[in-house]
Tab-separated table of C-alpha atoms in Angstrom:
chain	number	residue	atom	x	y	z
A	5	MET	CA	-10.959	8.332	-67.165
A	6	GLY	CA	-13.247	9.061	-64.222
A	7	ASP	CA	-12.923	5.506	-62.898
A	8	ARG	CA	-9.131	5.712	-63.049
A	9	MET	CA	-9.151	9.019	-61.153
A	10	ALA	CA	-11.457	7.533	-58.529
A	11	THR	CA	-9.147	4.526	-58.156
A	12	GLN	CA	-6.138	6.818	-57.738
A	13	ASP	CA	-7.991	8.879	-55.127
A	14	ILE	CA	-8.873	5.738	-53.173
A	15	ALA	CA	-5.262	4.518	-53.348
A	16	GLU	CA	-4.044	7.920	-52.115
A	17	LEU	CA	-6.508	7.855	-49.218
A	18	GLN	CA	-5.349	4.357	-48.270
A	19	ARG	CA	-1.685	5.438	-48.343
A	20	ASN	CA	-2.411	8.481	-46.201
A	21	ARG	CA	-4.347	6.330	-43.754
A	22	ALA	CA	-1.513	3.788	-43.560
A	23	VAL	CA	1.024	6.560	-42.893
A	24	ARG	CA	-1.204	8.068	-40.194
A	25	TRP	CA	-1.781	4.711	-38.511
A	26	THR	CA	1.931	3.859	-38.610
A	27	THR	CA	2.833	7.249	-37.135
A	28	ILE	CA	0.340	6.806	-34.297
A	29	LEU	CA	1.643	3.333	-33.427
A	30	VAL	CA	5.302	4.416	-33.569
A	31	ILE	CA	4.562	7.342	-31.237
A	32	LEU	CA	2.707	5.032	-28.840
A	33	VAL	CA	5.543	2.471	-28.809
A	34	LEU	CA	8.171	5.158	-28.133
A	35	THR	CA	5.969	6.605	-25.388
A	36	LEU	CA	5.629	3.136	-23.863
A	37	PHE	CA	9.408	2.656	-23.774
A	38	LEU	CA	9.974	6.075	-22.175
A	39	THR	CA	7.173	5.388	-19.690
A	40	ILE	CA	8.719	2.082	-18.642
A	41	VAL	CA	12.112	3.715	-18.059
A	42	ALA	CA	10.557	6.663	-16.202
A	43	CYS	CA	8.460	4.453	-13.932
A	44	LEU	CA	11.443	2.218	-13.164
A	45	SER	CA	13.214	5.257	-11.766
A	46	VAL	CA	10.376	6.192	-9.396
A	47	GLY	CA	9.877	4.634	-5.971
A	48	VAL	CA	10.903	4.739	-2.331
A	49	VAL	CA	14.474	4.614	-3.630
A	50	SER	CA	14.828	7.076	-6.506
A	51	ILE	CA	17.079	5.942	-9.351
A	52	PRO	CA	18.239	8.495	-11.955
A	53	PHE	CA	16.996	8.043	-15.518
A	54	ASP	CA	20.489	7.420	-16.906
A	55	GLN	CA	21.169	4.791	-14.243
A	56	VAL	CA	17.965	2.955	-15.172
A	57	LEU	CA	19.158	2.809	-18.782
A	58	ALA	CA	22.570	1.622	-17.595
A	59	VAL	CA	20.991	-1.203	-15.582
A	60	LEU	CA	18.756	-2.257	-18.486
A	61	PHE	CA	21.800	-2.493	-20.757
A	62	GLY	CA	23.874	-4.498	-18.290
A	63	GLY	CA	25.573	-1.801	-16.205
A	64	GLY	CA	24.682	0.207	-13.109
A	65	SER	CA	25.351	-0.389	-9.433
A	66	GLU	CA	24.550	-3.657	-7.682
A	67	ARG	CA	21.867	-1.985	-5.546
A	68	ASP	CA	20.118	-0.359	-8.518
A	69	SER	CA	20.291	-3.584	-10.514
A	70	TRP	CA	18.711	-5.588	-7.701
A	71	ILE	CA	15.872	-3.087	-7.221
A	72	ILE	CA	15.068	-2.845	-10.929
A	73	TRP	CA	15.417	-6.497	-11.936
A	74	ASN	CA	13.825	-8.043	-8.849
A	75	LEU	CA	11.205	-5.506	-7.765
A	76	ARG	CA	10.268	-2.885	-10.326
A	77	LEU	CA	10.691	-4.377	-13.796
A	78	PRO	CA	8.498	-7.475	-13.264
A	79	ARG	CA	5.810	-5.236	-11.760
A	80	VAL	CA	5.949	-2.729	-14.628
A	81	LEU	CA	5.852	-5.495	-17.239
A	82	LEU	CA	2.954	-7.243	-15.494
A	83	ALA	CA	1.101	-3.913	-15.373
A	84	ALA	CA	1.672	-3.572	-19.122
A	85	ILE	CA	0.380	-7.100	-19.769
A	86	VAL	CA	-2.720	-6.635	-17.603
A	87	GLY	CA	-3.498	-3.173	-18.990
A	88	ALA	CA	-3.081	-4.332	-22.581
A	89	SER	CA	-5.266	-7.387	-21.955
A	90	LEU	CA	-8.121	-5.462	-20.366
A	91	ALA	CA	-8.015	-2.733	-23.028
A	92	ILE	CA	-8.152	-5.064	-26.039
A	93	ALA	CA	-10.828	-7.169	-24.345
A	94	GLY	CA	-12.898	-4.033	-23.764
A	95	ALA	CA	-12.501	-2.870	-27.367
A	96	THR	CA	-13.514	-6.328	-28.591
A	97	MET	CA	-16.575	-6.540	-26.334
A	98	GLN	CA	-17.733	-3.069	-27.354
A	99	GLY	CA	-17.445	-4.040	-31.008
A	100	LEU	CA	-19.075	-7.449	-30.607
A	101	PHE	CA	-22.043	-6.178	-28.632
A	102	ARG	CA	-22.187	-2.823	-30.442
A	103	ASN	CA	-22.492	-1.288	-26.997
A	104	PRO	CA	-20.234	1.578	-25.821
A	105	MET	CA	-20.836	0.541	-22.202
A	106	ALA	CA	-19.480	-2.976	-22.721
A	107	SER	CA	-16.351	-4.026	-20.827
A	108	PRO	CA	-14.508	-7.291	-20.028
A	109	SER	CA	-16.755	-7.821	-17.001
A	110	ILE	CA	-19.981	-7.680	-19.006
A	111	ILE	CA	-20.356	-11.465	-19.311
A	112	GLY	CA	-19.318	-12.248	-15.746
A	113	ILE	CA	-15.692	-13.266	-16.343
A	114	SER	CA	-14.359	-10.992	-13.595
A	115	ALA	CA	-17.011	-12.170	-11.132
A	116	GLY	CA	-16.101	-15.810	-11.790
A	117	ALA	CA	-12.417	-15.069	-11.277
A	118	ALA	CA	-13.193	-13.190	-8.067
A	119	PHE	CA	-15.090	-16.186	-6.719
A	120	GLY	CA	-12.275	-18.592	-7.619
A	121	ALA	CA	-9.627	-16.445	-5.948
A	122	SER	CA	-11.791	-15.778	-2.891
A	123	LEU	CA	-12.485	-19.496	-2.525
A	124	ALA	CA	-8.755	-20.266	-2.660
A	125	ILE	CA	-8.000	-17.628	-0.018
A	126	VAL	CA	-10.797	-18.668	2.354
A	127	LEU	CA	-9.945	-22.380	2.072
A	128	GLY	CA	-6.255	-21.674	2.570
A	129	VAL	CA	-5.370	-23.344	-0.717
A	130	SER	CA	-2.628	-20.796	-1.395
A	131	TRP	CA	-0.704	-21.961	1.671
A	132	ALA	CA	-0.887	-25.594	0.627
A	133	SER	CA	-0.236	-25.272	-3.105
A	134	GLY	CA	2.148	-22.368	-3.503
A	135	ALA	CA	1.876	-18.866	-4.905
A	136	PHE	CA	0.059	-19.900	-8.089
A	137	ALA	CA	-2.992	-21.436	-6.398
A	138	ILE	CA	-4.972	-18.187	-6.253
A	139	PRO	CA	-4.302	-17.168	-9.901
A	140	ALA	CA	-5.007	-20.738	-11.030
A	141	MET	CA	-8.365	-20.860	-9.232
A	142	ALA	CA	-9.275	-17.429	-10.619
A	143	PHE	CA	-8.403	-18.545	-14.150
A	144	VAL	CA	-10.354	-21.806	-13.893
A	145	PHE	CA	-13.495	-20.120	-12.615
A	146	SER	CA	-13.228	-17.460	-15.333
A	147	PHE	CA	-13.655	-20.166	-17.926
A	148	VAL	CA	-16.308	-21.962	-15.879
A	149	THR	CA	-18.232	-18.683	-16.089
A	150	LEU	CA	-17.695	-18.431	-19.847
A	151	PHE	CA	-18.859	-22.028	-20.344
A	152	LEU	CA	-22.024	-21.469	-18.289
A	153	VAL	CA	-22.876	-18.218	-20.081
A	154	TYR	CA	-22.306	-19.734	-23.504
A	155	ALA	CA	-24.238	-22.921	-22.672
A	156	ILE	CA	-27.233	-20.931	-21.424
A	157	SER	CA	-27.187	-18.584	-24.435
A	158	ARG	CA	-26.825	-21.130	-27.222
A	159	ASP	CA	-30.047	-22.185	-28.949
A	160	ARG	CA	-30.862	-25.520	-30.626
A	161	ARG	CA	-29.388	-24.388	-33.938
A	162	GLY	CA	-26.083	-23.521	-32.253
A	163	TYR	CA	-26.694	-19.788	-32.649
A	164	VAL	CA	-25.865	-17.418	-29.776
A	165	PRO	CA	-28.040	-14.263	-29.742
A	166	VAL	CA	-26.191	-11.217	-28.399
A	167	GLU	CA	-29.083	-10.173	-26.153
A	168	THR	CA	-29.284	-13.613	-24.533
A	169	LEU	CA	-25.517	-13.668	-24.055
A	170	LEU	CA	-25.598	-10.333	-22.240
A	171	LEU	CA	-28.498	-11.344	-19.999
A	172	ALA	CA	-26.875	-14.692	-19.181
A	173	GLY	CA	-23.618	-12.893	-18.355
A	174	ILE	CA	-25.398	-10.506	-16.007
A	175	ALA	CA	-27.206	-13.388	-14.286
A	176	ILE	CA	-24.130	-15.608	-13.856
A	177	GLY	CA	-22.021	-12.622	-12.797
A	178	SER	CA	-24.594	-11.693	-10.155
A	179	LEU	CA	-24.617	-15.286	-8.903
A	180	PHE	CA	-20.837	-15.364	-8.491
A	181	ASN	CA	-20.852	-11.921	-6.850
A	182	ALA	CA	-23.386	-13.214	-4.329
A	183	MET	CA	-21.176	-16.228	-3.606
A	184	VAL	CA	-18.175	-13.924	-3.123
A	185	SER	CA	-20.203	-11.966	-0.562
A	186	ALA	CA	-21.070	-15.223	1.207
A	187	LEU	CA	-17.394	-16.211	1.297
A	188	GLN	CA	-16.514	-12.824	2.789
A	189	TYR	CA	-19.126	-13.358	5.487
A	190	PHE	CA	-17.560	-16.687	6.494
A	191	ALA	CA	-13.913	-15.729	5.818
A	192	GLY	CA	-13.001	-14.980	9.431
A	193	ASP	CA	-9.391	-13.876	9.797
A	194	ARG	CA	-8.839	-14.345	6.051
A	195	LEU	CA	-11.317	-11.597	5.161
A	196	SER	CA	-8.576	-8.998	4.676
A	197	GLY	CA	-6.897	-11.204	2.059
A	198	VAL	CA	-10.145	-11.539	0.105
A	199	VAL	CA	-10.898	-7.808	0.262
A	200	PHE	CA	-7.373	-6.823	-0.784
A	201	TRP	CA	-7.461	-9.192	-3.773
A	202	LEU	CA	-10.842	-7.837	-4.860
A	203	MET	CA	-9.439	-4.288	-4.844
A	204	GLY	CA	-6.919	-5.259	-7.514
A	205	GLY	CA	-3.180	-4.858	-7.149
A	206	LEU	CA	0.218	-5.728	-8.616
A	207	ASN	CA	2.296	-5.547	-5.445
A	208	ASN	CA	3.062	-9.288	-5.566
A	209	ALA	CA	4.257	-9.276	-9.191
A	210	THR	CA	7.001	-11.782	-10.016
A	211	TRP	CA	8.925	-12.878	-13.091
A	212	ASP	CA	7.079	-16.205	-12.930
A	213	GLN	CA	3.740	-14.409	-13.310
A	214	VAL	CA	5.108	-12.421	-16.250
A	215	ALA	CA	6.382	-15.600	-17.912
A	216	ILE	CA	3.118	-17.495	-17.415
A	217	SER	CA	0.957	-14.588	-18.592
A	218	ILE	CA	2.784	-13.462	-21.712
A	219	ALA	CA	2.177	-16.443	-24.043
A	220	PRO	CA	-1.631	-16.772	-23.648
A	221	VAL	CA	-2.023	-12.982	-23.821
A	222	ILE	CA	-0.052	-12.828	-27.079
A	223	LEU	CA	-2.154	-15.708	-28.432
A	224	GLY	CA	-5.453	-14.077	-27.481
A	225	CYS	CA	-4.455	-10.642	-28.784
A	226	SER	CA	-3.191	-12.136	-32.055
A	227	LEU	CA	-6.445	-14.020	-32.691
A	228	ILE	CA	-8.463	-10.873	-32.024
A	229	MET	CA	-6.350	-8.690	-34.331
A	230	ILE	CA	-6.459	-11.283	-37.122
A	231	LEU	CA	-10.256	-10.952	-37.025
A	232	ALA	CA	-10.249	-7.131	-36.862
A	233	ARG	CA	-11.672	-6.779	-40.381
A	234	ASP	CA	-14.447	-9.274	-39.594
A	235	LEU	CA	-15.223	-7.385	-36.388
A	236	ASN	CA	-15.619	-4.205	-38.454
A	237	ALA	CA	-18.188	-5.999	-40.604
A	238	ILE	CA	-20.086	-7.383	-37.591
A	239	MET	CA	-20.304	-3.874	-36.151
A	240	VAL	CA	-22.091	-2.721	-39.311
A	241	GLY	CA	-24.597	-5.555	-38.951
A	242	GLU	CA	-24.680	-9.333	-38.697
A	243	GLU	CA	-26.724	-9.723	-41.877
A	244	GLN	CA	-24.296	-7.580	-43.861
A	245	ALA	CA	-21.353	-9.506	-42.401
A	246	GLY	CA	-22.991	-12.784	-43.430
A	247	ASN	CA	-23.461	-11.452	-46.965
A	248	LEU	CA	-19.703	-10.840	-47.096
A	249	GLY	CA	-19.105	-14.538	-46.408
A	250	ILE	CA	-18.270	-14.195	-42.712
A	251	ASN	CA	-19.413	-16.979	-40.403
A	252	VAL	CA	-20.793	-14.592	-37.786
A	253	ASN	CA	-21.456	-17.190	-35.085
A	254	GLN	CA	-18.005	-18.784	-35.385
A	255	THR	CA	-16.245	-15.414	-35.544
A	256	ARG	CA	-18.133	-14.165	-32.502
A	257	MET	CA	-17.220	-17.306	-30.557
A	258	ILE	CA	-13.499	-16.985	-31.406
A	259	LEU	CA	-13.491	-13.304	-30.470
A	260	LEU	CA	-15.417	-13.956	-27.272
A	261	VAL	CA	-13.153	-16.815	-26.166
A	262	SER	CA	-10.011	-14.829	-27.033
A	263	ALA	CA	-11.216	-11.745	-25.137
A	264	SER	CA	-12.199	-13.967	-22.211
A	265	LEU	CA	-8.774	-15.644	-22.271
A	266	VAL	CA	-6.838	-12.384	-21.960
A	267	THR	CA	-9.298	-11.092	-19.352
A	268	ALA	CA	-8.979	-14.281	-17.308
A	269	ILE	CA	-5.181	-14.064	-17.399
A	270	ALA	CA	-5.254	-10.403	-16.370
A	271	VAL	CA	-7.705	-10.877	-13.513
A	272	SER	CA	-5.989	-14.027	-12.255
A	273	VAL	CA	-2.662	-12.240	-11.650
A	274	SER	CA	-3.906	-8.798	-10.614
A	275	GLY	CA	-7.349	-9.113	-9.066
A	276	THR	CA	-10.309	-7.102	-10.294
A	277	ILE	CA	-9.074	-3.827	-11.781
A	278	GLY	CA	-12.025	-1.856	-13.061
A	279	PHE	CA	-12.648	0.623	-15.874
A	280	VAL	CA	-9.471	-0.026	-17.927
A	281	GLY	CA	-11.429	-1.979	-20.530
A	282	LEU	CA	-14.132	0.687	-20.597
A	283	ILE	CA	-12.318	4.009	-20.824
A	284	ILE	CA	-9.201	3.177	-22.878
A	285	PRO	CA	-11.056	1.939	-26.018
A	286	HIS	CA	-13.288	5.029	-25.880
A	287	ILE	CA	-10.371	7.448	-25.684
A	288	ILE	CA	-8.510	5.672	-28.486
A	289	ARG	CA	-11.651	5.534	-30.633
A	290	ILE	CA	-11.884	9.326	-30.398
A	291	VAL	CA	-8.271	9.640	-31.609
A	292	VAL	CA	-8.041	6.974	-34.342
A	293	GLY	CA	-11.661	6.250	-35.265
A	294	PRO	CA	-13.743	3.057	-35.101
A	295	ASP	CA	-11.686	0.870	-37.472
A	296	HIS	CA	-10.545	-2.104	-35.381
A	297	ARG	CA	-7.440	-2.609	-37.525
A	298	ILE	CA	-5.925	0.412	-35.763
A	299	LEU	CA	-8.203	0.588	-32.712
A	300	LEU	CA	-7.095	-2.799	-31.353
A	301	PRO	CA	-3.279	-2.370	-31.470
A	302	ALA	CA	-3.572	1.237	-30.273
A	303	SER	CA	-5.760	0.069	-27.371
A	304	ILE	CA	-3.192	-2.585	-26.433
A	305	ILE	CA	-0.364	-0.058	-26.129
A	306	SER	CA	-2.535	2.603	-24.492
A	307	GLY	CA	-3.927	0.123	-21.959
A	308	ALA	CA	-0.369	-0.830	-21.036
A	309	LEU	CA	0.569	2.854	-20.683
A	310	PHE	CA	-2.466	3.635	-18.547
A	311	LEU	CA	-1.965	0.809	-16.059
A	312	ILE	CA	1.793	1.373	-15.769
A	313	TRP	CA	1.180	5.009	-14.815
A	314	THR	CA	-1.706	4.264	-12.451
A	315	ASP	CA	0.229	1.466	-10.729
A	316	THR	CA	3.235	3.757	-10.342
A	317	LEU	CA	0.915	6.323	-8.764
A	318	ALA	CA	-0.558	3.628	-6.499
A	319	ARG	CA	2.856	2.591	-5.154
A	320	THR	CA	4.254	6.113	-4.705
A	321	ILE	CA	1.388	8.416	-3.695
A	322	ILE	CA	1.531	7.367	-0.008
A	323	ALA	CA	4.996	5.743	-0.044
A	324	PRO	CA	6.285	3.655	1.630
A	325	ALA	CA	2.721	2.309	1.908
A	326	GLU	CA	0.770	1.422	-1.246
A	327	LEU	CA	-2.765	1.788	-2.538
A	328	PRO	CA	-4.384	-1.019	-4.548
A	329	VAL	CA	-4.244	0.093	-8.182
A	330	GLY	CA	-7.926	-0.814	-8.576
A	331	ILE	CA	-8.784	2.151	-6.353
A	332	ILE	CA	-6.867	4.544	-8.630
A	333	THR	CA	-8.428	3.193	-11.834
A	334	SER	CA	-11.901	3.407	-10.300
A	335	LEU	CA	-11.343	6.998	-9.155
A	336	LEU	CA	-10.317	7.898	-12.704
A	337	GLY	CA	-12.789	5.650	-14.498
A	338	ALA	CA	-16.009	6.388	-12.630
A	339	PRO	CA	-16.180	10.076	-13.664
A	340	PHE	CA	-15.495	9.069	-17.274
A	341	PHE	CA	-18.283	6.487	-17.091
A	342	ILE	CA	-20.658	9.181	-15.830
A	343	TYR	CA	-19.560	11.369	-18.747
A	344	LEU	CA	-20.419	8.531	-21.152
A	345	LEU	CA	-23.856	8.148	-19.615
A	346	MET	CA	-24.528	11.876	-19.870
A	347	SER	CA	-23.344	11.956	-23.485
A	348	ARG	CA	-25.538	8.974	-24.337
A	349	LYS	CA	-28.455	10.663	-22.584
A	350	LYS	CA	-28.067	13.803	-24.717
A	351	SER	CA	-27.613	11.893	-27.988
A	352	MET	CA	-30.770	9.840	-27.382
A	353	GLY	CA	-32.800	12.817	-26.181
A	354	TRP	CA	-33.524	11.418	-22.715
């Protein structure tokens, strides 16, 4: 009798949890839709909310249609893709390394991308090879960084210790940052292009960038969410995860490559936008808890929301001029990072 009651209680708890999770995700999706429409209406030329809806459903004036379809919508969608990518990558890294300070840049991916893009700008490759040369170079060097970090960290048995991975990431990231500084020193009249890219921005967003980014981001996010239950187990402890039949090394590699893929895509089209992958997972974890089955999808939507709003602020706060969105995210993220450090200091009795 007692066992049956316990089973019923567990089933009831699971149903309540499923309802709560579904409600949270539905609210986030509706908020995302309303945010997209609201941000499409804001700009140098203001477009009423109802006219934005009319344009999206095939109506509206020719002027409003041109502004929304050619200028604002690709930028808003690219902001959503980049924000979602950085947020899920941050949540994954924090879970993998069991470190609340972890972010997509922790293993040097962003530094590698920055070097690739800076090299393309300084060498003038973008002029010779079209608009995709800079994102392509950033993407390639992101994975060069991942390969170097993984090769350095892997031992003779094929195992990759977390501590070694972190240290290798810091070392390789520092190396690429130093090379970026050297490129800036020799950049000459192309220095402004390098600096602007490093600040992070979406002002050159196009439908081509959206189309190229969406498939690999969906792939990377899907692989990560499929392994959400395994990531929960790894967070408890690698030995316990192994006892549950999880191949910890293989799972970690898949998660790491997937998180690196979405980070590389994001950085290659937007430049280095800081703090999104750090603060969004923390905020969502406070709301929904540490279970990655809800934390990951909620982080995806919330990351998209956050970057859409911050990019809208970046392009309107000093209109008609624009601020790089990386400045806005850093201004918001740095105080939160300090708050995390202070909280960690209190909890550890420093």
